[in-house]
Amino acid sequence: MQEWLLVPDVRQRYNAKLQSEFPEFFQAAEPVAKPKIAPLSEETADDDEYMDLPPLWNPKAAMWWSIFSNVAFGAIIHAKNWQALGEDDLAKQNWIWAGASIAVLFVIALIGLNVGLGIQIGLVIAWYQTLGKKQTEFFSNEFDNDYDKRSWWLAVFLLILGIIVFAVLATIVSTLLLSFG
C-alpha cells in the first residue's frame, strides 16, 4: 500500500478522482426490501416477494389477558409476534416493557403497597398506547385480522406458572428482608 494514501487530504482527493472516473463502481447499493408478509395461499406460495405468515397470537386478546394478569404478559406475546414477523426493533421495545413491568411489580410486592388494580391498569394503558396499539392496527391493516392464530394453552399455562414463581420469590425475598431488617 502506498503511504501517501494514508494522508487524509490526499485520500479524499484520490477517492473523488476514482469516483469521477469509475462512477458505476461507486453506486450506492439498492436497499434490499423486506418481503411482504401474507397468509400462505396459492397466489403467494411460489412468489419470492412474499414471506409466509406464521401462526400468531391475537394482539387484542394479549391486551385483555394483560389486564387480568400483568402487562408483561401482553408485552411478551407482542414481542414474540413481532419476532415472528421479523420486526426485531419492535420486539425489543416490548421485551423492555415486559422487564420494566415485572420490576415495578416486584418492587410493589417487596414494599407491600396495597395499590390494587390502579397501577396495573395504568401500566396496561400506557403500554397499549405506546406499543400495543401498533400491533393491533398492523394486524388489522395488513392482514385484515385474517391469519392463522396460535393456541393460547401454552401461553396461559406459562403465565400461571410465572405468577406462582413470582409469588414464591416475592414471599421468600420479603421474608428474608423482614428477618434481617
PDB file of C-alpha atoms in Angstrom:
ATOM      1  CA  MET A   1       0.000   0.000   0.000  1.00  0.00           C
ATOM      2  CA  GLN A   2       1.217   3.472  -0.815  1.00  0.00           C
ATOM      3  CA  GLU A   3       1.879   5.587   2.278  1.00  0.00           C
ATOM      4  CA  TRP A   4       0.653   8.748   0.575  1.00  0.00           C
ATOM      5  CA  LEU A   5      -2.858   7.231   0.505  1.00  0.00           C
ATOM      6  CA  LEU A   6      -2.924   7.317   4.293  1.00  0.00           C
ATOM      7  CA  VAL A   7      -2.800  11.137   4.364  1.00  0.00           C
ATOM      8  CA  PRO A   8      -6.463  12.219   4.858  1.00  0.00           C
ATOM      9  CA  ASP A   9      -6.444  15.119   2.360  1.00  0.00           C
ATOM     10  CA  VAL A  10      -4.713  13.065  -0.312  1.00  0.00           C
ATOM     11  CA  ARG A  11      -7.017  10.109   0.280  1.00  0.00           C
ATOM     12  CA  GLN A  12     -10.101  12.316  -0.086  1.00  0.00           C
ATOM     13  CA  ARG A  13      -8.866  13.767  -3.422  1.00  0.00           C
ATOM     14  CA  TYR A  14      -7.897  10.292  -4.651  1.00  0.00           C
ATOM     15  CA  ASN A  15     -11.352   8.922  -3.770  1.00  0.00           C
ATOM     16  CA  ALA A  16     -13.002  11.856  -5.585  1.00  0.00           C
ATOM     17  CA  LYS A  17     -10.879  11.159  -8.686  1.00  0.00           C
ATOM     18  CA  LEU A  18     -11.769   7.449  -8.609  1.00  0.00           C
ATOM     19  CA  GLN A  19     -15.461   8.243  -8.197  1.00  0.00           C
ATOM     20  CA  SER A  20     -15.396  10.551 -11.215  1.00  0.00           C
ATOM     21  CA  GLU A  21     -13.523   8.021 -13.380  1.00  0.00           C
ATOM     22  CA  PHE A  22     -15.479   4.920 -12.284  1.00  0.00           C
ATOM     23  CA  PRO A  23     -18.941   6.121 -11.173  1.00  0.00           C
ATOM     24  CA  GLU A  24     -20.585   2.729 -11.727  1.00  0.00           C
ATOM     25  CA  PHE A  25     -18.271   1.167  -9.153  1.00  0.00           C
ATOM     26  CA  PHE A  26     -19.257   3.704  -6.506  1.00  0.00           C
ATOM     27  CA  GLN A  27     -23.012   3.497  -6.995  1.00  0.00           C
ATOM     28  CA  ALA A  28     -24.875   3.085  -3.740  1.00  0.00           C
ATOM     29  CA  ALA A  29     -26.253  -0.378  -3.305  1.00  0.00           C
ATOM     30  CA  GLU A  30     -30.003  -0.549  -3.566  1.00  0.00           C
ATOM     31  CA  PRO A  31     -31.544  -1.476  -0.238  1.00  0.00           C
ATOM     32  CA  VAL A  32     -32.982  -4.938  -0.104  1.00  0.00           C
ATOM     33  CA  ALA A  33     -36.673  -4.650   0.563  1.00  0.00           C
ATOM     34  CA  LYS A  34     -38.210  -6.797   3.251  1.00  0.00           C
ATOM     35  CA  PRO A  35     -40.521  -9.408   1.829  1.00  0.00           C
ATOM     36  CA  LYS A  36     -44.199  -8.690   2.107  1.00  0.00           C
ATOM     37  CA  ILE A  37     -45.905 -10.795   4.743  1.00  0.00           C
ATOM     38  CA  ALA A  38     -49.023 -12.599   3.657  1.00  0.00           C
ATOM     39  CA  PRO A  39     -51.044 -15.630   4.668  1.00  0.00           C
ATOM     40  CA  LEU A  40     -49.952 -18.670   2.699  1.00  0.00           C
ATOM     41  CA  SER A  41     -52.168 -19.066  -0.350  1.00  0.00           C
ATOM     42  CA  GLU A  42     -51.913 -20.381  -3.897  1.00  0.00           C
ATOM     43  CA  GLU A  43     -51.133 -16.861  -5.112  1.00  0.00           C
ATOM     44  CA  THR A  44     -48.215 -16.274  -2.725  1.00  0.00           C
ATOM     45  CA  ALA A  45     -46.825 -19.816  -2.308  1.00  0.00           C
ATOM     46  CA  ASP A  46     -44.141 -19.569  -5.021  1.00  0.00           C
ATOM     47  CA  ASP A  47     -43.681 -15.780  -5.014  1.00  0.00           C
ATOM     48  CA  ASP A  48     -40.333 -14.685  -3.542  1.00  0.00           C
ATOM     49  CA  GLU A  49     -41.767 -11.240  -2.747  1.00  0.00           C
ATOM     50  CA  TYR A  50     -43.907 -12.771  -0.025  1.00  0.00           C
ATOM     51  CA  MET A  51     -42.966 -14.300   3.296  1.00  0.00           C
ATOM     52  CA  ASP A  52     -45.320 -16.957   4.614  1.00  0.00           C
ATOM     53  CA  LEU A  53     -47.209 -15.672   7.612  1.00  0.00           C
ATOM     54  CA  PRO A  54     -46.528 -17.846  10.666  1.00  0.00           C
ATOM     55  CA  PRO A  55     -49.265 -18.559  13.212  1.00  0.00           C
ATOM     56  CA  LEU A  56     -49.552 -15.565  15.555  1.00  0.00           C
ATOM     57  CA  TRP A  57     -51.289 -14.713  18.806  1.00  0.00           C
ATOM     58  CA  ASN A  58     -54.195 -12.305  18.701  1.00  0.00           C
ATOM     59  CA  PRO A  59     -52.792  -8.934  19.886  1.00  0.00           C
ATOM     60  CA  LYS A  60     -56.162  -7.740  21.231  1.00  0.00           C
ATOM     61  CA  ALA A  61     -56.533 -10.884  23.312  1.00  0.00           C
ATOM     62  CA  ALA A  62     -52.996 -10.332  24.652  1.00  0.00           C
ATOM     63  CA  MET A  63     -54.030  -6.872  25.806  1.00  0.00           C
ATOM     64  CA  TRP A  64     -57.087  -8.259  27.626  1.00  0.00           C
ATOM     65  CA  TRP A  65     -55.006 -11.015  29.243  1.00  0.00           C
ATOM     66  CA  SER A  66     -52.644  -8.258  30.421  1.00  0.00           C
ATOM     67  CA  ILE A  67     -55.420  -6.514  32.310  1.00  0.00           C
ATOM     68  CA  PHE A  68     -56.129  -9.663  34.296  1.00  0.00           C
ATOM     69  CA  SER A  69     -52.510 -10.714  34.812  1.00  0.00           C
ATOM     70  CA  ASN A  70     -49.704  -8.232  34.137  1.00  0.00           C
ATOM     71  CA  VAL A  71     -48.652  -6.005  31.271  1.00  0.00           C
ATOM     72  CA  ALA A  72     -45.549  -8.189  30.918  1.00  0.00           C
ATOM     73  CA  PHE A  73     -47.696 -10.996  29.520  1.00  0.00           C
ATOM     74  CA  GLY A  74     -49.113  -8.856  26.720  1.00  0.00           C
ATOM     75  CA  ALA A  75     -45.733  -7.292  26.000  1.00  0.00           C
ATOM     76  CA  ILE A  76     -44.094 -10.729  25.731  1.00  0.00           C
ATOM     77  CA  ILE A  77     -46.835 -12.005  23.414  1.00  0.00           C
ATOM     78  CA  HIS A  78     -46.474  -8.905  21.235  1.00  0.00           C
ATOM     79  CA  ALA A  79     -42.673  -9.305  21.266  1.00  0.00           C
ATOM     80  CA  LYS A  80     -42.968 -12.914  20.091  1.00  0.00           C
ATOM     81  CA  ASN A  81     -45.384 -11.833  17.329  1.00  0.00           C
ATOM     82  CA  TRP A  82     -43.025  -9.069  16.173  1.00  0.00           C
ATOM     83  CA  GLN A  83     -40.085 -11.504  16.202  1.00  0.00           C
ATOM     84  CA  ALA A  84     -42.058 -13.930  14.048  1.00  0.00           C
ATOM     85  CA  LEU A  85     -42.749 -11.073  11.621  1.00  0.00           C
ATOM     86  CA  GLY A  86     -39.089 -10.035  11.507  1.00  0.00           C
ATOM     87  CA  GLU A  87     -39.608  -6.732  13.341  1.00  0.00           C
ATOM     88  CA  ASP A  88     -36.798  -7.049  15.876  1.00  0.00           C
ATOM     89  CA  ASP A  89     -36.817  -3.390  16.983  1.00  0.00           C
ATOM     90  CA  LEU A  90     -40.487  -3.510  17.973  1.00  0.00           C
ATOM     91  CA  ALA A  91     -39.916  -6.874  19.642  1.00  0.00           C
ATOM     92  CA  LYS A  92     -37.050  -5.406  21.678  1.00  0.00           C
ATOM     93  CA  GLN A  93     -39.218  -2.481  22.810  1.00  0.00           C
ATOM     94  CA  ASN A  94     -41.871  -4.918  24.033  1.00  0.00           C
ATOM     95  CA  TRP A  95     -39.251  -7.001  25.870  1.00  0.00           C
ATOM     96  CA  ILE A  96     -38.130  -3.823  27.637  1.00  0.00           C
ATOM     97  CA  TRP A  97     -41.730  -3.077  28.675  1.00  0.00           C
ATOM     98  CA  ALA A  98     -42.087  -6.641  29.965  1.00  0.00           C
ATOM     99  CA  GLY A  99     -38.934  -6.419  32.073  1.00  0.00           C
ATOM    100  CA  ALA A 100     -39.811  -2.981  33.424  1.00  0.00           C
ATOM    101  CA  SER A 101     -43.334  -4.031  34.397  1.00  0.00           C
ATOM    102  CA  ILE A 102     -42.049  -7.129  36.209  1.00  0.00           C
ATOM    103  CA  ALA A 103     -39.540  -4.939  38.064  1.00  0.00           C
ATOM    104  CA  VAL A 104     -42.303  -2.489  39.079  1.00  0.00           C
ATOM    105  CA  LEU A 105     -44.500  -5.356  40.237  1.00  0.00           C
ATOM    106  CA  PHE A 106     -41.622  -6.854  42.231  1.00  0.00           C
ATOM    107  CA  VAL A 107     -40.882  -3.523  43.956  1.00  0.00           C
ATOM    108  CA  ILE A 108     -44.562  -3.088  44.804  1.00  0.00           C
ATOM    109  CA  ALA A 109     -44.668  -6.605  46.245  1.00  0.00           C
ATOM    110  CA  LEU A 110     -41.496  -6.030  48.281  1.00  0.00           C
ATOM    111  CA  ILE A 111     -42.557  -2.763  49.859  1.00  0.00           C
ATOM    112  CA  GLY A 112     -46.042  -4.072  50.470  1.00  0.00           C
ATOM    113  CA  LEU A 113     -48.012  -1.366  48.718  1.00  0.00           C
ATOM    114  CA  ASN A 114     -51.695  -2.059  48.542  1.00  0.00           C
ATOM    115  CA  VAL A 115     -52.355  -0.413  45.196  1.00  0.00           C
ATOM    116  CA  GLY A 116     -54.996  -2.741  43.847  1.00  0.00           C
ATOM    117  CA  LEU A 117     -55.535  -2.653  40.129  1.00  0.00           C
ATOM    118  CA  GLY A 118     -54.756   1.056  39.730  1.00  0.00           C
ATOM    119  CA  ILE A 119     -51.100   0.728  38.785  1.00  0.00           C
ATOM    120  CA  GLN A 120     -51.749  -2.454  36.821  1.00  0.00           C
ATOM    121  CA  ILE A 121     -54.423  -0.879  34.630  1.00  0.00           C
ATOM    122  CA  GLY A 122     -52.320   2.283  34.287  1.00  0.00           C
ATOM    123  CA  LEU A 123     -49.360   0.237  33.038  1.00  0.00           C
ATOM    124  CA  VAL A 124     -51.549  -1.670  30.580  1.00  0.00           C
ATOM    125  CA  ILE A 125     -52.988   1.579  29.209  1.00  0.00           C
ATOM    126  CA  ALA A 126     -49.521   3.153  28.914  1.00  0.00           C
ATOM    127  CA  TRP A 127     -48.100   0.067  27.171  1.00  0.00           C
ATOM    128  CA  TYR A 128     -51.091  -0.240  24.843  1.00  0.00           C
ATOM    129  CA  GLN A 129     -50.955   3.429  23.846  1.00  0.00           C
ATOM    130  CA  THR A 130     -47.197   3.358  23.204  1.00  0.00           C
ATOM    131  CA  LEU A 131     -46.665  -0.104  21.661  1.00  0.00           C
ATOM    132  CA  GLY A 132     -49.639  -2.444  21.851  1.00  0.00           C
ATOM    133  CA  LYS A 133     -51.823  -0.373  19.568  1.00  0.00           C
ATOM    134  CA  LYS A 134     -49.183  -0.545  16.806  1.00  0.00           C
ATOM    135  CA  GLN A 135     -49.540  -4.308  16.565  1.00  0.00           C
ATOM    136  CA  THR A 136     -53.322  -4.259  16.774  1.00  0.00           C
ATOM    137  CA  GLU A 137     -53.513  -1.717  13.945  1.00  0.00           C
ATOM    138  CA  PHE A 138     -50.829  -3.555  11.946  1.00  0.00           C
ATOM    139  CA  PHE A 139     -52.784  -6.811  12.120  1.00  0.00           C
ATOM    140  CA  SER A 140     -55.988  -5.040  11.168  1.00  0.00           C
ATOM    141  CA  ASN A 141     -54.453  -3.103   8.251  1.00  0.00           C
ATOM    142  CA  GLU A 142     -52.036  -5.692   6.870  1.00  0.00           C
ATOM    143  CA  PHE A 143     -53.907  -8.938   7.433  1.00  0.00           C
ATOM    144  CA  ASP A 144     -57.485  -7.706   7.914  1.00  0.00           C
ATOM    145  CA  ASN A 145     -57.294  -9.890  11.044  1.00  0.00           C
ATOM    146  CA  ASP A 146     -57.194 -12.934   8.745  1.00  0.00           C
ATOM    147  CA  TYR A 147     -54.231 -15.034   9.845  1.00  0.00           C
ATOM    148  CA  ASP A 148     -53.526 -18.406  11.458  1.00  0.00           C
ATOM    149  CA  LYS A 149     -53.941 -17.952  15.192  1.00  0.00           C
ATOM    150  CA  ARG A 150     -51.690 -19.610  17.750  1.00  0.00           C
ATOM    151  CA  SER A 151     -53.209 -21.552  20.588  1.00  0.00           C
ATOM    152  CA  TRP A 152     -53.315 -19.837  23.977  1.00  0.00           C
ATOM    153  CA  TRP A 153     -52.972 -23.021  26.070  1.00  0.00           C
ATOM    154  CA  LEU A 154     -49.197 -22.996  26.449  1.00  0.00           C
ATOM    155  CA  ALA A 155     -49.032 -19.216  26.886  1.00  0.00           C
ATOM    156  CA  VAL A 156     -51.675 -19.231  29.623  1.00  0.00           C
ATOM    157  CA  PHE A 157     -50.036 -22.226  31.332  1.00  0.00           C
ATOM    158  CA  LEU A 158     -46.696 -20.368  31.361  1.00  0.00           C
ATOM    159  CA  LEU A 159     -48.479 -17.264  32.662  1.00  0.00           C
ATOM    160  CA  ILE A 160     -49.937 -19.208  35.603  1.00  0.00           C
ATOM    161  CA  LEU A 161     -46.562 -20.841  36.252  1.00  0.00           C
ATOM    162  CA  GLY A 162     -44.891 -17.420  36.134  1.00  0.00           C
ATOM    163  CA  ILE A 163     -47.378 -15.984  38.628  1.00  0.00           C
ATOM    164  CA  ILE A 164     -46.704 -18.866  41.015  1.00  0.00           C
ATOM    165  CA  VAL A 165     -42.912 -18.490  40.685  1.00  0.00           C
ATOM    166  CA  PHE A 166     -43.202 -14.717  41.161  1.00  0.00           C
ATOM    167  CA  ALA A 167     -45.339 -15.140  44.286  1.00  0.00           C
ATOM    168  CA  VAL A 168     -42.911 -17.660  45.781  1.00  0.00           C
ATOM    169  CA  LEU A 169     -39.876 -15.461  45.031  1.00  0.00           C
ATOM    170  CA  ALA A 170     -41.565 -12.329  46.384  1.00  0.00           C
ATOM    171  CA  THR A 171     -42.528 -14.199  49.562  1.00  0.00           C
ATOM    172  CA  ILE A 172     -39.006 -15.548  50.070  1.00  0.00           C
ATOM    173  CA  VAL A 173     -37.352 -12.168  49.462  1.00  0.00           C
ATOM    174  CA  SER A 174     -39.787 -10.250  51.672  1.00  0.00           C
ATOM    175  CA  THR A 175     -39.384 -12.859  54.453  1.00  0.00           C
ATOM    176  CA  LEU A 176     -35.598 -12.547  54.227  1.00  0.00           C
ATOM    177  CA  LEU A 177     -35.799  -8.760  54.302  1.00  0.00           C
ATOM    178  CA  LEU A 178     -38.065  -8.826  57.360  1.00  0.00           C
ATOM    179  CA  SER A 179     -35.825 -11.272  59.206  1.00  0.00           C
ATOM    180  CA  PHE A 180     -32.733  -9.113  58.593  1.00  0.00           C
ATOM    181  CA  GLY A 181     -34.485  -5.763  58.993  1.00  0.00           C
TER     182      GLY A 181
END
